[in-house]
PDB file of C-alpha atoms in Angstrom:
ATOM      1  CA  CYS A 474      80.709  80.553 -27.577  1.00  0.00           C
ATOM      2  CA  PRO A 475      82.788  78.003 -27.329  1.00  0.00           C
ATOM      3  CA  CYS A 476      80.291  77.135 -24.558  1.00  0.00           C
ATOM      4  CA  SER A 477      78.540  74.255 -22.517  1.00  0.00           C
ATOM      5  CA  VAL A 478      75.244  73.580 -21.014  1.00  0.00           C
ATOM      6  CA  PHE A 479      76.688  74.075 -17.247  1.00  0.00           C
ATOM      7  CA  GLN A 480      78.251  76.934 -16.110  1.00  0.00           C
ATOM      8  CA  ALA A 481      82.627  76.563 -15.210  1.00  0.00           C
ATOM      9  CA  SER A 482      81.107  77.140 -11.356  1.00  0.00           C
ATOM     10  CA  SER A 483      78.582  74.524 -11.458  1.00  0.00           C
ATOM     11  CA  ALA A 484      79.521  71.473  -9.702  1.00  0.00           C
ATOM     12  CA  PRO A 485      78.004  68.187  -7.841  1.00  0.00           C
ATOM     13  CA  SER A 486      77.344  68.381  -4.192  1.00  0.00           C
ATOM     14  CA  GLY A 487      76.648  64.651  -3.487  1.00  0.00           C
ATOM     15  CA  ALA A 488      79.218  61.821  -2.794  1.00  0.00           C
ATOM     16  CA  LEU A 489      81.200  60.111  -5.608  1.00  0.00           C
ATOM     17  CA  GLN A 490      79.196  57.280  -6.545  1.00  0.00           C
ATOM     18  CA  ASN A 491      80.339  53.467  -7.727  1.00  0.00           C
ATOM     19  CA  ASP A 492      78.094  50.673  -8.799  1.00  0.00           C
ATOM     20  CA  GLY A 493      80.776  48.136  -8.860  1.00  0.00           C
ATOM     21  CA  GLN A 494      81.453  48.201 -12.665  1.00  0.00           C
ATOM     22  CA  ALA A 495      82.125  49.828 -15.630  1.00  0.00           C
ATOM     23  CA  LEU A 496      79.785  52.109 -17.243  1.00  0.00           C
ATOM     24  CA  GLN A 497      78.738  55.197 -19.696  1.00  0.00           C
ATOM     25  CA  LEU A 498      77.098  58.146 -18.417  1.00  0.00           C
ATOM     26  CA  GLY A 499      75.351  60.697 -20.670  1.00  0.00           C
ATOM     27  CA  MET A 500      72.990  63.461 -21.429  1.00  0.00           C
ATOM     28  CA  LYS A 501      70.713  64.261 -24.317  1.00  0.00           C
ATOM     29  CA  PHE A 502      71.185  68.029 -25.565  1.00  0.00           C
ATOM     30  CA  ARG A 503      70.099  70.067 -28.158  1.00  0.00           C
ATOM     31  CA  SER A 504      71.058  73.453 -29.867  1.00  0.00           C
ATOM     32  CA  SER A 505      68.865  76.224 -31.142  1.00  0.00           C
ATOM     33  CA  SER A 506      71.360  77.049 -33.829  1.00  0.00           C
ATOM     34  CA  SER A 507      73.591  74.817 -36.097  1.00  0.00           C
ATOM     35  CA  GLY A 508      77.547  74.785 -35.104  1.00  0.00           C
ATOM     36  CA  SER A 509      80.116  72.341 -34.276  1.00  0.00           C
ATOM     37  CA  VAL A 510      80.862  69.859 -31.270  1.00  0.00           C
ATOM     38  CA  THR A 511      84.526  70.330 -30.463  1.00  0.00           C
ATOM     39  CA  GLY A 512      84.782  67.904 -27.459  1.00  0.00           C
ATOM     40  CA  VAL A 513      83.439  66.681 -24.230  1.00  0.00           C
ATOM     41  CA  ARG A 514      83.717  67.605 -20.241  1.00  0.00           C
ATOM     42  CA  PHE A 515      82.533  66.224 -17.216  1.00  0.00           C
ATOM     43  CA  TYR A 516      82.993  66.823 -13.666  1.00  0.00           C
ATOM     44  CA  LYS A 517      85.469  65.004 -11.751  1.00  0.00           C
ATOM     45  CA  GLN A 518      84.980  64.471  -8.045  1.00  0.00           C
ATOM     46  CA  SER A 519      88.313  63.393  -6.016  1.00  0.00           C
ATOM     47  CA  GLY A 520      88.795  59.606  -6.078  1.00  0.00           C
ATOM     48  CA  ASN A 521      87.476  59.474  -9.528  1.00  0.00           C
ATOM     49  CA  THR A 522      90.213  57.043 -11.010  1.00  0.00           C
ATOM     50  CA  GLY A 523      90.405  54.981 -14.116  1.00  0.00           C
ATOM     51  CA  THR A 524      90.519  55.829 -17.936  1.00  0.00           C
ATOM     52  CA  HIS A 525      87.656  58.064 -18.984  1.00  0.00           C
ATOM     53  CA  VAL A 526      86.519  58.116 -22.535  1.00  0.00           C
ATOM     54  CA  GLY A 527      84.367  61.143 -24.349  1.00  0.00           C
ATOM     55  CA  GLN A 528      81.840  60.437 -26.763  1.00  0.00           C
ATOM     56  CA  LEU A 529      79.290  62.218 -29.152  1.00  0.00           C
ATOM     57  CA  HIS A 530      76.194  59.889 -30.422  1.00  0.00           C
ATOM     58  CA  SER A 531      73.239  61.033 -32.744  1.00  0.00           C
ATOM     59  CA  SER A 532      69.935  60.230 -31.098  1.00  0.00           C
ATOM     60  CA  THR A 533      69.715  56.926 -32.554  1.00  0.00           C
ATOM     61  CA  GLY A 534      73.199  55.901 -31.254  1.00  0.00           C
ATOM     62  CA  ALA A 535      75.573  56.471 -34.251  1.00  0.00           C
ATOM     63  CA  LEU A 536      79.065  57.240 -33.064  1.00  0.00           C
ATOM     64  CA  LEU A 537      79.950  60.682 -34.223  1.00  0.00           C
ATOM     65  CA  ALA A 538      83.307  61.422 -32.517  1.00  0.00           C
ATOM     66  CA  GLN A 539      85.486  59.802 -29.495  1.00  0.00           C
ATOM     67  CA  ALA A 540      88.203  60.849 -27.597  1.00  0.00           C
ATOM     68  CA  THR A 541      90.456  60.114 -24.389  1.00  0.00           C
ATOM     69  CA  PHE A 542      90.836  62.485 -21.889  1.00  0.00           C
ATOM     70  CA  VAL A 543      94.247  62.911 -20.832  1.00  0.00           C
ATOM     71  CA  ASN A 544      96.173  64.994 -18.135  1.00  0.00           C
ATOM     72  CA  GLU A 545      93.405  65.096 -15.612  1.00  0.00           C
ATOM     73  CA  THR A 546      93.501  67.190 -12.599  1.00  0.00           C
ATOM     74  CA  ALA A 547      92.283  65.279  -9.382  1.00  0.00           C
ATOM     75  CA  SER A 548      88.986  66.989  -9.318  1.00  0.00           C
ATOM     76  CA  GLY A 549      86.773  69.971 -11.225  1.00  0.00           C
ATOM     77  CA  TRP A 550      85.737  69.968 -14.757  1.00  0.00           C
ATOM     78  CA  GLN A 551      87.947  67.806 -17.208  1.00  0.00           C
ATOM     79  CA  GLN A 552      87.740  68.543 -20.799  1.00  0.00           C
ATOM     80  CA  VAL A 553      88.803  66.412 -24.175  1.00  0.00           C
ATOM     81  CA  LEU A 554      88.780  67.988 -27.720  1.00  0.00           C
ATOM     82  CA  PHE A 555      87.954  65.585 -30.891  1.00  0.00           C
ATOM     83  CA  SER A 556      90.591  65.277 -33.314  1.00  0.00           C
ATOM     84  CA  SER A 557      88.151  67.313 -35.789  1.00  0.00           C
ATOM     85  CA  PRO A 558      84.981  69.084 -34.750  1.00  0.00           C
ATOM     86  CA  VAL A 559      81.534  67.547 -35.504  1.00  0.00           C
ATOM     87  CA  ALA A 560      79.008  69.604 -37.292  1.00  0.00           C
ATOM     88  CA  VAL A 561      75.318  69.482 -35.563  1.00  0.00           C
ATOM     89  CA  SER A 562      71.984  70.797 -36.736  1.00  0.00           C
ATOM     90  CA  ALA A 563      69.921  73.162 -35.196  1.00  0.00           C
ATOM     91  CA  ASN A 564      66.821  71.595 -32.823  1.00  0.00           C
ATOM     92  CA  THR A 565      68.246  68.479 -33.203  1.00  0.00           C
ATOM     93  CA  THR A 566      68.608  65.571 -30.505  1.00  0.00           C
ATOM     94  CA  TYR A 567      72.556  64.434 -29.967  1.00  0.00           C
ATOM     95  CA  VAL A 568      73.854  62.654 -26.615  1.00  0.00           C
ATOM     96  CA  VAL A 569      77.166  63.493 -25.134  1.00  0.00           C
ATOM     97  CA  SER A 570      78.656  61.115 -22.843  1.00  0.00           C
ATOM     98  CA  TYR A 571      81.726  59.635 -21.223  1.00  0.00           C
ATOM     99  CA  HIS A 572      83.065  55.977 -19.993  1.00  0.00           C
ATOM    100  CA  SER A 573      84.277  55.671 -16.600  1.00  0.00           C
ATOM    101  CA  SER A 574      86.421  52.404 -16.677  1.00  0.00           C
ATOM    102  CA  ALA A 575      86.536  52.195 -12.932  1.00  0.00           C
ATOM    103  CA  GLY A 576      83.040  52.801 -12.267  1.00  0.00           C
ATOM    104  CA  TYR A 577      83.210  56.051 -10.433  1.00  0.00           C
ATOM    105  CA  TYR A 578      80.534  59.034 -11.420  1.00  0.00           C
ATOM    106  CA  SER A 579      78.808  62.023  -9.938  1.00  0.00           C
ATOM    107  CA  THR A 580      75.279  62.280  -9.868  1.00  0.00           C
ATOM    108  CA  THR A 581      72.270  64.603  -9.027  1.00  0.00           C
ATOM    109  CA  TYR A 582      68.853  63.013  -8.894  1.00  0.00           C
ATOM    110  CA  ASN A 583      66.306  64.794 -10.562  1.00  0.00           C
ATOM    111  CA  GLY A 584      68.985  67.112 -11.892  1.00  0.00           C
ATOM    112  CA  LEU A 585      67.367  66.957 -15.264  1.00  0.00           C
ATOM    113  CA  ALA A 586      63.799  66.898 -14.447  1.00  0.00           C
ATOM    114  CA  THR A 587      63.566  70.484 -15.987  1.00  0.00           C
ATOM    115  CA  ALA A 588      65.852  71.856 -18.987  1.00  0.00           C
ATOM    116  CA  ILE A 589      68.911  73.483 -18.245  1.00  0.00           C
ATOM    117  CA  THR A 590      69.741  76.291 -20.810  1.00  0.00           C
ATOM    118  CA  ASN A 591      72.659  78.228 -21.577  1.00  0.00           C
ATOM    119  CA  GLY A 592      72.871  80.341 -24.541  1.00  0.00           C
ATOM    120  CA  PRO A 593      72.252  77.958 -27.587  1.00  0.00           C
ATOM    121  CA  LEU A 594      72.515  74.951 -25.838  1.00  0.00           C
ATOM    122  CA  THR A 595      69.839  73.203 -23.759  1.00  0.00           C
ATOM    123  CA  GLY A 596      70.144  70.128 -21.633  1.00  0.00           C
ATOM    124  CA  LEU A 597      66.840  68.569 -22.353  1.00  0.00           C
ATOM    125  CA  ALA A 598      64.183  67.945 -19.620  1.00  0.00           C
ATOM    126  CA  ASN A 599      63.440  64.466 -19.037  1.00  0.00           C
ATOM    127  CA  GLY A 600      60.460  63.501 -21.227  1.00  0.00           C
ATOM    128  CA  ALA A 601      61.205  65.984 -23.990  1.00  0.00           C
ATOM    129  CA  ASP A 602      62.846  63.568 -26.261  1.00  0.00           C
ATOM    130  CA  GLY A 603      62.585  60.519 -24.255  1.00  0.00           C
ATOM    131  CA  SER A 604      64.335  60.294 -20.862  1.00  0.00           C
ATOM    132  CA  ASN A 605      67.267  61.796 -20.131  1.00  0.00           C
ATOM    133  CA  GLY A 606      70.022  61.368 -17.657  1.00  0.00           C
ATOM    134  CA  VAL A 607      71.153  58.379 -19.459  1.00  0.00           C
ATOM    135  CA  TYR A 608      73.788  55.503 -18.567  1.00  0.00           C
ATOM    136  CA  ARG A 609      74.609  52.328 -19.571  1.00  0.00           C
ATOM    137  CA  TYR A 610      76.794  49.206 -17.857  1.00  0.00           C
ATOM    138  CA  THR A 611      79.318  48.268 -20.216  1.00  0.00           C
ATOM    139  CA  GLY A 612      82.974  47.347 -20.045  1.00  0.00           C
ATOM    140  CA  THR A 613      83.860  49.168 -23.222  1.00  0.00           C
ATOM    141  CA  PRO A 614      82.527  52.673 -24.394  1.00  0.00           C
ATOM    142  CA  ALA A 615      79.111  52.205 -25.842  1.00  0.00           C
ATOM    143  CA  PHE A 616      75.802  54.414 -26.600  1.00  0.00           C
ATOM    144  CA  PRO A 617      73.754  54.854 -23.033  1.00  0.00           C
ATOM    145  CA  THR A 618      70.321  53.783 -23.384  1.00  0.00           C
ATOM    146  CA  SER A 619      69.007  53.450 -19.635  1.00  0.00           C
ATOM    147  CA  ALA A 620      67.699  56.298 -17.304  1.00  0.00           C
ATOM    148  CA  TYR A 621      67.339  56.547 -13.428  1.00  0.00           C
ATOM    149  CA  GLN A 622      65.341  59.448 -11.792  1.00  0.00           C
ATOM    150  CA  ALA A 623      66.135  62.020 -14.545  1.00  0.00           C
ATOM    151  CA  SER A 624      69.686  61.952 -12.887  1.00  0.00           C
ATOM    152  CA  ASN A 625      72.379  64.532 -14.250  1.00  0.00           C
ATOM    153  CA  TYR A 626      75.794  62.621 -14.168  1.00  0.00           C
ATOM    154  CA  TRP A 627      77.665  65.876 -14.969  1.00  0.00           C
ATOM    155  CA  VAL A 628      78.877  65.235 -18.317  1.00  0.00           C
ATOM    156  CA  ASP A 629      78.584  67.962 -20.600  1.00  0.00           C
ATOM    157  CA  VAL A 630      79.290  69.395 -24.339  1.00  0.00           C
ATOM    158  CA  VAL A 631      81.888  71.461 -26.141  1.00  0.00           C
ATOM    159  CA  TYR A 632      80.098  73.657 -28.677  1.00  0.00           C
ATOM    160  CA  SER A 633      81.127  75.870 -31.206  1.00  0.00           C
ATOM    161  CA  ASN A 634      78.506  78.005 -33.332  1.00  0.00           C
ATOM    162  CA  SER A 635      80.644  78.022 -36.115  1.00  0.00           C
ATOM    163  CA  THR A 636      80.434  75.154 -38.594  1.00  0.00           C
ATOM    164  CA  THR A 637      84.067  76.078 -39.979  1.00  0.00           C
ATOM    165  CA  THR A 638      86.645  73.527 -39.093  1.00  0.00           C
ATOM    166  CA  ASN A 639      89.584  75.519 -37.929  1.00  0.00           C
ATOM    167  CA  GLN A 640      93.255  74.250 -39.215  1.00  0.00           C
ATOM    168  CA  SER A 641      96.210  74.545 -37.646  1.00  0.00           C
ATOM    169  CA  PRO A 642      98.331  76.912 -39.657  1.00  0.00           C
ATOM    170  CA  SER A 643     101.748  75.889 -41.405  1.00  0.00           C
ATOM    171  CA  VAL A 644     104.626  78.195 -40.081  1.00  0.00           C
ATOM    172  CA  ALA A 645     108.042  78.622 -41.635  1.00  0.00           C
ATOM    173  CA  ILE A 646     110.995  80.359 -40.537  1.00  0.00           C
ATOM    174  CA  THR A 647     112.685  81.774 -43.924  1.00  0.00           C
ATOM    175  CA  SER A 648     115.802  83.818 -42.358  1.00  0.00           C
ATOM    176  CA  PRO A 649     117.823  83.165 -40.676  1.00  0.00           C
ATOM    177  CA  ALA A 650     119.106  79.887 -42.432  1.00  0.00           C
ATOM    178  CA  ASN A 651     119.468  77.051 -40.324  1.00  0.00           C
ATOM    179  CA  ASN A 652     122.725  76.783 -38.409  1.00  0.00           C
ATOM    180  CA  ALA A 653     123.806  80.222 -39.477  1.00  0.00           C
ATOM    181  CA  THR A 654     126.656  81.492 -37.448  1.00  0.00           C
ATOM    182  CA  TYR A 655     127.261  85.269 -36.514  1.00  0.00           C
ATOM    183  CA  THR A 656     129.794  87.129 -34.609  1.00  0.00           C
ATOM    184  CA  ALA A 657     128.418  89.080 -31.823  1.00  0.00           C
ATOM    185  CA  PRO A 658     127.612  92.094 -31.889  1.00  0.00           C
ATOM    186  CA  ALA A 659     125.396  91.248 -34.925  1.00  0.00           C
ATOM    187  CA  THR A 660     122.099  92.401 -36.476  1.00  0.00           C
ATOM    188  CA  ILE A 661     120.008  89.519 -37.273  1.00  0.00           C
ATOM    189  CA  ASP A 662     116.963  89.870 -39.263  1.00  0.00           C
ATOM    190  CA  ILE A 663     114.028  87.201 -38.603  1.00  0.00           C
ATOM    191  CA  ALA A 664     111.500  86.484 -41.149  1.00  0.00           C
ATOM    192  CA  ALA A 665     108.949  84.034 -41.353  1.00  0.00           C
ATOM    193  CA  ASN A 666     105.620  82.997 -43.119  1.00  0.00           C
ATOM    194  CA  ALA A 667     102.154  81.308 -42.115  1.00  0.00           C
ATOM    195  CA  SER A 668      99.128  80.284 -43.856  1.00  0.00           C
ATOM    196  CA  ASP A 669      96.127  77.915 -43.529  1.00  0.00           C
ATOM    197  CA  GLY A 670      93.164  76.670 -45.300  1.00  0.00           C
ATOM    198  CA  ASP A 671      91.029  79.092 -43.658  1.00  0.00           C
ATOM    199  CA  GLY A 672      92.740  82.256 -44.277  1.00  0.00           C
ATOM    200  CA  THR A 673      92.391  83.157 -40.849  1.00  0.00           C
ATOM    201  CA  VAL A 674      96.377  83.973 -40.132  1.00  0.00           C
ATOM    202  CA  SER A 675      96.456  87.760 -39.473  1.00  0.00           C
ATOM    203  CA  LYS A 676      99.943  88.182 -37.885  1.00  0.00           C
ATOM    204  CA  VAL A 677     103.316  86.312 -37.246  1.00  0.00           C
ATOM    205  CA  GLU A 678     105.010  86.952 -33.854  1.00  0.00           C
ATOM    206  CA  PHE A 679     108.107  86.107 -32.274  1.00  0.00           C
ATOM    207  CA  TYR A 680     108.943  85.424 -28.579  1.00  0.00           C
TER     208      TYR A 680
END
């Protein structure tokens, strides 16, 4: 990991769908080990326009994280990361979903009739913890609670098996000083330091 339920090569084969109104589409999943959910992804078929918002909920509907997809490609898997990873517990059901403002979505009927497992992650089989392949007609992002024919709506989770929240390093060039001037040819010593709260900075490179 980082990993997801569906492989990068997995894709829907049916036509793009639209029920004429905005909706939320999701999947219930579990991890066999504690870790962190770092984001959401969904498969975008060509023509799936509008704004897409990814969400992570508890099984009871508590919103745990949300992020809006940006810089989408015309088709293929789209991914957005949350501002901070969300710690998740082993063998606990969560719901990953996305909102489609224009009402477009991909589906494979009975795609979640059986469990889909990849490494520590499992997209639950329909009936393992209530219905799976969940949706909701809603004009704004909201917890999906309805289900139809164990449909796979091609929404997925981005999971890390680490519960440590990675922090961006703080980097500073200490030499040369700002606006320093030199006469060519010259030898210029460049120095920098970097640190973060994780203690994971192992080296500094210059390009």
